[in-house]
Short mmCIF file of N, CA and C in Angstrom, two decimals:
data_model
loop_
_atom_site.label_atom_id
_atom_site.label_comp_id
_atom_site.label_asym_id
_atom_site.label_seq_id
_atom_site.Cartn_x
_atom_site.Cartn_y
_atom_site.Cartn_z
N VAL A 1 28.80 9.28 -29.72
CA VAL A 1 28.24 8.91 -28.43
C VAL A 1 27.30 7.72 -28.64
N ARG A 2 27.53 6.71 -27.86
CA ARG A 2 26.71 5.49 -28.03
C ARG A 2 26.56 4.77 -26.70
N VAL A 3 25.39 4.19 -26.50
CA VAL A 3 25.12 3.37 -25.34
C VAL A 3 24.64 2.02 -25.86
N ALA A 4 25.35 0.97 -25.52
CA ALA A 4 25.04 -0.36 -26.05
C ALA A 4 24.75 -1.31 -24.90
N GLN A 5 23.65 -2.02 -25.00
CA GLN A 5 23.24 -2.96 -23.96
C GLN A 5 23.54 -4.39 -24.37
N THR A 6 23.86 -5.19 -23.38
CA THR A 6 23.98 -6.63 -23.54
C THR A 6 23.35 -7.29 -22.32
N GLY A 7 23.13 -8.59 -22.46
CA GLY A 7 22.52 -9.33 -21.38
C GLY A 7 21.06 -9.59 -21.68
N GLY A 8 20.35 -10.07 -20.69
CA GLY A 8 18.97 -10.41 -20.88
C GLY A 8 18.82 -11.85 -21.32
N GLY A 9 17.56 -12.24 -21.56
CA GLY A 9 17.29 -13.60 -21.99
C GLY A 9 16.15 -14.20 -21.22
N LEU A 10 16.10 -15.53 -21.26
CA LEU A 10 15.05 -16.29 -20.59
C LEU A 10 15.61 -16.92 -19.32
N VAL A 11 14.90 -16.78 -18.22
CA VAL A 11 15.33 -17.36 -16.96
C VAL A 11 14.12 -17.85 -16.19
N GLN A 12 14.32 -18.87 -15.39
CA GLN A 12 13.23 -19.38 -14.57
C GLN A 12 13.00 -18.48 -13.36
N PRO A 13 11.80 -18.50 -12.81
CA PRO A 13 11.56 -17.72 -11.58
C PRO A 13 12.57 -18.10 -10.50
N GLY A 14 13.05 -17.09 -9.82
CA GLY A 14 14.08 -17.30 -8.82
C GLY A 14 15.49 -17.20 -9.35
N GLY A 15 15.62 -17.14 -10.66
CA GLY A 15 16.94 -17.07 -11.28
C GLY A 15 17.50 -15.67 -11.31
N SER A 16 18.68 -15.56 -11.92
CA SER A 16 19.38 -14.28 -11.96
C SER A 16 19.84 -13.95 -13.38
N LEU A 17 19.93 -12.67 -13.65
CA LEU A 17 20.48 -12.16 -14.89
C LEU A 17 21.22 -10.87 -14.61
N THR A 18 22.20 -10.57 -15.45
CA THR A 18 22.89 -9.29 -15.37
C THR A 18 22.81 -8.58 -16.71
N LEU A 19 22.36 -7.36 -16.66
CA LEU A 19 22.32 -6.51 -17.85
C LEU A 19 23.50 -5.56 -17.81
N SER A 20 24.07 -5.30 -18.99
CA SER A 20 25.20 -4.38 -19.10
C SER A 20 24.85 -3.22 -20.01
N CYS A 21 25.46 -2.11 -19.72
CA CYS A 21 25.21 -0.88 -20.49
C CYS A 21 26.57 -0.23 -20.69
N ALA A 22 27.13 -0.36 -21.88
CA ALA A 22 28.47 0.13 -22.17
C ALA A 22 28.40 1.45 -22.92
N ALA A 23 29.22 2.38 -22.48
CA ALA A 23 29.20 3.71 -23.09
C ALA A 23 30.44 3.92 -23.94
N SER A 24 30.27 4.63 -25.03
CA SER A 24 31.40 5.07 -25.85
C SER A 24 31.19 6.53 -26.21
N GLY A 25 32.26 7.28 -26.18
CA GLY A 25 32.18 8.69 -26.50
C GLY A 25 32.00 9.60 -25.31
N PHE A 26 31.83 9.02 -24.12
CA PHE A 26 31.74 9.81 -22.91
C PHE A 26 32.01 8.90 -21.72
N ARG A 27 32.23 9.51 -20.55
CA ARG A 27 32.52 8.76 -19.35
C ARG A 27 31.25 8.52 -18.55
N LEU A 28 30.98 7.25 -18.23
CA LEU A 28 29.78 6.94 -17.46
C LEU A 28 29.87 7.44 -16.03
N ASP A 29 31.08 7.62 -15.51
CA ASP A 29 31.19 8.07 -14.14
C ASP A 29 30.89 9.56 -14.00
N ALA A 30 30.67 10.24 -15.13
CA ALA A 30 30.35 11.66 -15.10
C ALA A 30 28.88 11.94 -15.33
N VAL A 31 28.08 10.90 -15.43
CA VAL A 31 26.65 11.07 -15.74
C VAL A 31 25.82 10.20 -14.81
N THR A 32 24.52 10.43 -14.82
CA THR A 32 23.61 9.56 -14.08
C THR A 32 23.13 8.45 -15.01
N VAL A 33 22.87 7.30 -14.46
CA VAL A 33 22.46 6.14 -15.25
C VAL A 33 21.11 5.65 -14.74
N GLY A 34 20.16 5.59 -15.63
CA GLY A 34 18.84 5.07 -15.28
C GLY A 34 18.59 3.74 -15.95
N TRP A 35 17.93 2.86 -15.24
CA TRP A 35 17.44 1.60 -15.81
C TRP A 35 15.91 1.66 -15.84
N PHE A 36 15.36 1.27 -16.96
CA PHE A 36 13.91 1.31 -17.17
C PHE A 36 13.45 -0.04 -17.70
N ARG A 37 12.16 -0.29 -17.62
CA ARG A 37 11.60 -1.47 -18.25
C ARG A 37 10.22 -1.14 -18.80
N GLN A 38 9.84 -1.88 -19.82
CA GLN A 38 8.55 -1.64 -20.45
C GLN A 38 7.93 -2.94 -20.90
N VAL A 39 6.67 -3.09 -20.55
CA VAL A 39 5.86 -4.22 -20.99
C VAL A 39 4.96 -3.72 -22.10
N PRO A 40 4.76 -4.49 -23.17
CA PRO A 40 3.87 -4.04 -24.25
C PRO A 40 2.52 -3.59 -23.72
N GLY A 41 2.10 -2.41 -24.18
CA GLY A 41 0.82 -1.88 -23.77
C GLY A 41 0.84 -1.09 -22.49
N LYS A 42 2.02 -1.03 -21.85
CA LYS A 42 2.12 -0.28 -20.60
C LYS A 42 3.19 0.80 -20.72
N GLN A 43 3.13 1.76 -19.81
CA GLN A 43 4.12 2.82 -19.82
C GLN A 43 5.47 2.31 -19.36
N ARG A 44 6.51 2.95 -19.88
CA ARG A 44 7.85 2.62 -19.43
C ARG A 44 7.98 2.97 -17.94
N GLU A 45 8.66 2.11 -17.21
CA GLU A 45 8.77 2.26 -15.75
C GLU A 45 10.23 2.43 -15.36
N GLY A 46 10.52 3.43 -14.57
CA GLY A 46 11.87 3.59 -14.06
C GLY A 46 12.13 2.58 -12.96
N VAL A 47 13.25 1.87 -13.06
CA VAL A 47 13.57 0.80 -12.13
C VAL A 47 14.64 1.23 -11.14
N SER A 48 15.66 1.92 -11.64
CA SER A 48 16.79 2.28 -10.79
C SER A 48 17.48 3.51 -11.33
N CYS A 49 18.16 4.21 -10.43
CA CYS A 49 18.92 5.39 -10.83
C CYS A 49 20.25 5.37 -10.09
N ILE A 50 21.35 5.50 -10.83
CA ILE A 50 22.67 5.64 -10.20
C ILE A 50 23.05 7.10 -10.27
N LYS A 51 23.31 7.67 -9.11
CA LYS A 51 23.64 9.08 -9.04
C LYS A 51 25.09 9.33 -9.43
N THR A 52 25.39 10.56 -9.69
CA THR A 52 26.74 10.93 -10.10
C THR A 52 27.68 11.11 -8.91
N ASP A 53 27.18 11.76 -7.88
CA ASP A 53 28.07 12.21 -6.82
C ASP A 53 28.75 11.06 -6.08
N ASP A 54 27.97 10.16 -5.54
CA ASP A 54 28.60 9.08 -4.78
C ASP A 54 28.37 7.71 -5.40
N GLY A 55 27.72 7.69 -6.53
CA GLY A 55 27.50 6.43 -7.22
C GLY A 55 26.45 5.55 -6.59
N SER A 56 25.72 6.10 -5.59
CA SER A 56 24.68 5.29 -4.94
C SER A 56 23.50 5.14 -5.87
N ALA A 57 22.71 4.13 -5.61
CA ALA A 57 21.58 3.83 -6.48
C ALA A 57 20.28 3.83 -5.70
N THR A 58 19.22 4.22 -6.36
CA THR A 58 17.88 4.11 -5.80
C THR A 58 17.08 3.13 -6.65
N TYR A 59 16.03 2.58 -6.05
CA TYR A 59 15.25 1.52 -6.70
C TYR A 59 13.76 1.72 -6.43
N ILE A 60 12.95 1.22 -7.34
CA ILE A 60 11.53 1.17 -7.04
C ILE A 60 11.30 0.04 -6.05
N ASP A 61 10.21 0.15 -5.31
CA ASP A 61 9.96 -0.78 -4.22
C ASP A 61 9.91 -2.23 -4.69
N SER A 62 9.37 -2.46 -5.86
CA SER A 62 9.15 -3.84 -6.31
C SER A 62 10.45 -4.60 -6.59
N VAL A 63 11.57 -3.89 -6.72
CA VAL A 63 12.83 -4.58 -7.00
C VAL A 63 13.85 -4.41 -5.87
N LYS A 64 13.52 -3.64 -4.86
CA LYS A 64 14.45 -3.44 -3.74
C LYS A 64 14.81 -4.77 -3.11
N GLY A 65 16.09 -4.94 -2.83
CA GLY A 65 16.56 -6.19 -2.24
C GLY A 65 16.83 -7.28 -3.25
N ARG A 66 16.40 -7.10 -4.49
CA ARG A 66 16.62 -8.12 -5.53
C ARG A 66 17.52 -7.61 -6.65
N PHE A 67 17.42 -6.34 -6.98
CA PHE A 67 18.22 -5.76 -8.06
C PHE A 67 19.32 -4.88 -7.48
N THR A 68 20.46 -4.89 -8.14
CA THR A 68 21.57 -4.03 -7.75
C THR A 68 22.15 -3.36 -8.98
N ALA A 69 22.14 -2.03 -8.95
CA ALA A 69 22.72 -1.26 -10.05
C ALA A 69 24.12 -0.81 -9.66
N SER A 70 25.03 -0.86 -10.62
CA SER A 70 26.41 -0.48 -10.32
C SER A 70 27.10 0.05 -11.57
N ARG A 71 28.28 0.61 -11.35
CA ARG A 71 29.10 1.07 -12.47
C ARG A 71 30.51 0.54 -12.30
N ASP A 72 31.16 0.30 -13.41
CA ASP A 72 32.57 -0.09 -13.41
C ASP A 72 33.31 0.97 -14.22
N HIS A 73 34.07 1.79 -13.52
CA HIS A 73 34.73 2.89 -14.20
C HIS A 73 35.77 2.41 -15.20
N ALA A 74 36.46 1.35 -14.87
CA ALA A 74 37.49 0.84 -15.77
C ALA A 74 36.90 0.35 -17.09
N LYS A 75 35.72 -0.27 -17.00
CA LYS A 75 35.06 -0.77 -18.19
C LYS A 75 34.16 0.27 -18.84
N ASN A 76 33.98 1.40 -18.16
CA ASN A 76 33.06 2.44 -18.64
C ASN A 76 31.69 1.84 -18.94
N ALA A 77 31.21 1.08 -17.99
CA ALA A 77 29.94 0.38 -18.18
C ALA A 77 29.14 0.40 -16.89
N ALA A 78 27.85 0.25 -17.03
CA ALA A 78 26.94 0.12 -15.90
C ALA A 78 26.27 -1.24 -15.97
N PHE A 79 25.83 -1.72 -14.82
CA PHE A 79 25.26 -3.05 -14.75
C PHE A 79 23.99 -3.04 -13.90
N LEU A 80 23.10 -3.96 -14.23
CA LEU A 80 21.94 -4.19 -13.40
C LEU A 80 21.91 -5.68 -13.10
N GLN A 81 22.29 -6.01 -11.87
CA GLN A 81 22.26 -7.40 -11.42
C GLN A 81 20.86 -7.67 -10.88
N MET A 82 20.21 -8.67 -11.44
CA MET A 82 18.83 -8.97 -11.07
C MET A 82 18.78 -10.38 -10.49
N ASN A 83 18.42 -10.47 -9.24
CA ASN A 83 18.32 -11.76 -8.55
C ASN A 83 16.89 -12.05 -8.16
N ASN A 84 16.64 -13.31 -7.87
CA ASN A 84 15.30 -13.75 -7.45
C ASN A 84 14.23 -13.19 -8.39
N LEU A 85 14.45 -13.38 -9.66
CA LEU A 85 13.54 -12.81 -10.65
C LEU A 85 12.16 -13.43 -10.57
N LYS A 86 11.17 -12.62 -10.87
CA LYS A 86 9.77 -13.03 -10.82
C LYS A 86 9.14 -12.85 -12.20
N PRO A 87 8.08 -13.59 -12.49
CA PRO A 87 7.43 -13.42 -13.80
C PRO A 87 7.03 -11.98 -14.08
N GLU A 88 6.68 -11.24 -13.06
CA GLU A 88 6.29 -9.84 -13.28
C GLU A 88 7.47 -8.93 -13.62
N ASP A 89 8.68 -9.46 -13.56
CA ASP A 89 9.84 -8.69 -14.01
C ASP A 89 10.03 -8.79 -15.52
N THR A 90 9.25 -9.63 -16.17
CA THR A 90 9.36 -9.78 -17.61
C THR A 90 9.07 -8.45 -18.30
N ALA A 91 9.99 -8.01 -19.15
CA ALA A 91 9.86 -6.72 -19.83
C ALA A 91 11.07 -6.53 -20.74
N VAL A 92 11.01 -5.49 -21.56
CA VAL A 92 12.20 -5.00 -22.24
C VAL A 92 12.86 -3.98 -21.32
N TYR A 93 14.13 -4.19 -21.07
CA TYR A 93 14.87 -3.33 -20.16
C TYR A 93 15.77 -2.39 -20.97
N TYR A 94 15.83 -1.14 -20.51
CA TYR A 94 16.63 -0.11 -21.17
C TYR A 94 17.53 0.57 -20.14
N CYS A 95 18.70 0.98 -20.59
CA CYS A 95 19.49 1.91 -19.79
C CYS A 95 19.47 3.26 -20.53
N ALA A 96 19.58 4.31 -19.75
CA ALA A 96 19.59 5.66 -20.30
C ALA A 96 20.51 6.51 -19.44
N VAL A 97 21.26 7.40 -20.08
CA VAL A 97 22.21 8.22 -19.34
C VAL A 97 22.04 9.68 -19.71
N ASP A 98 22.22 10.53 -18.72
CA ASP A 98 22.33 11.96 -18.95
C ASP A 98 22.99 12.59 -17.73
N HIS A 99 23.13 13.89 -17.75
CA HIS A 99 23.97 14.52 -16.73
C HIS A 99 23.35 14.49 -15.35
N THR A 100 22.02 14.66 -15.25
CA THR A 100 21.45 14.84 -13.92
C THR A 100 20.16 14.08 -13.63
N THR A 101 19.49 13.56 -14.64
CA THR A 101 18.12 13.08 -14.40
C THR A 101 17.93 11.58 -14.64
N CYS A 102 19.01 10.82 -14.65
CA CYS A 102 18.90 9.37 -14.82
C CYS A 102 18.09 8.98 -16.05
N GLY A 103 18.31 9.68 -17.12
CA GLY A 103 17.68 9.32 -18.37
C GLY A 103 16.30 9.90 -18.59
N MET A 104 15.83 10.70 -17.65
CA MET A 104 14.48 11.24 -17.77
C MET A 104 14.43 12.49 -18.64
N GLY A 105 15.58 13.10 -18.91
CA GLY A 105 15.59 14.35 -19.63
C GLY A 105 15.63 14.18 -21.14
N PRO A 106 15.38 15.25 -21.87
CA PRO A 106 15.34 15.20 -23.34
C PRO A 106 16.70 14.97 -23.98
N GLN A 107 17.78 15.17 -23.23
CA GLN A 107 19.13 14.99 -23.77
C GLN A 107 19.71 13.62 -23.46
N ALA A 108 18.89 12.72 -22.96
CA ALA A 108 19.40 11.41 -22.56
C ALA A 108 19.77 10.56 -23.77
N TYR A 109 20.77 9.71 -23.56
CA TYR A 109 21.14 8.70 -24.54
C TYR A 109 20.60 7.36 -24.05
N TRP A 110 19.94 6.65 -24.97
CA TRP A 110 19.29 5.40 -24.60
C TRP A 110 19.97 4.21 -25.25
N GLY A 111 20.02 3.12 -24.48
CA GLY A 111 20.42 1.85 -25.07
C GLY A 111 19.30 1.31 -25.94
N GLN A 112 19.62 0.24 -26.64
CA GLN A 112 18.67 -0.30 -27.62
C GLN A 112 17.59 -1.18 -26.97
N GLY A 113 17.75 -1.50 -25.71
CA GLY A 113 16.78 -2.36 -25.05
C GLY A 113 17.15 -3.82 -25.17
N THR A 114 16.79 -4.59 -24.14
CA THR A 114 17.05 -6.01 -24.16
C THR A 114 15.90 -6.73 -23.45
N GLN A 115 15.48 -7.86 -24.00
CA GLN A 115 14.33 -8.57 -23.47
C GLN A 115 14.75 -9.44 -22.29
N VAL A 116 13.98 -9.34 -21.22
CA VAL A 116 14.12 -10.24 -20.07
C VAL A 116 12.79 -10.96 -19.91
N THR A 117 12.85 -12.28 -19.96
CA THR A 117 11.65 -13.10 -19.80
C THR A 117 11.85 -14.06 -18.64
N VAL A 118 10.94 -13.99 -17.68
CA VAL A 118 11.00 -14.87 -16.51
C VAL A 118 9.81 -15.81 -16.59
N ALA A 119 10.10 -17.08 -16.84
CA ALA A 119 9.04 -18.05 -17.02
C ALA A 119 9.57 -19.45 -16.71
N SER A 120 8.64 -20.34 -16.31
CA SER A 120 9.02 -21.73 -16.01
C SER A 120 9.21 -22.51 -17.29
#
């Protein structure tokens, strides 16, 4: 079982990035997918959660309307499309999967994290 992240990088304010979270050893459409971010010295923050039943996603207020979480069943991968990025979005981003809690539970599998830096 493995969760591997790609994407991230440096982007100017107002720009866009897409993060990917590819699963091996299990089906992503059978689990919940959480996206998190962490800034050094601060607690990890949950950004989005993709539910299992209908695949709908929820978001924290600060990213609503700018970020879109999705899954591609054929690729067995999840994505976080981030638009209109702001400097305060700078963080290491993680995806995490488990059966019911969007990565919040002790049985979650975590990606390795990827740096997103928003700066001029």
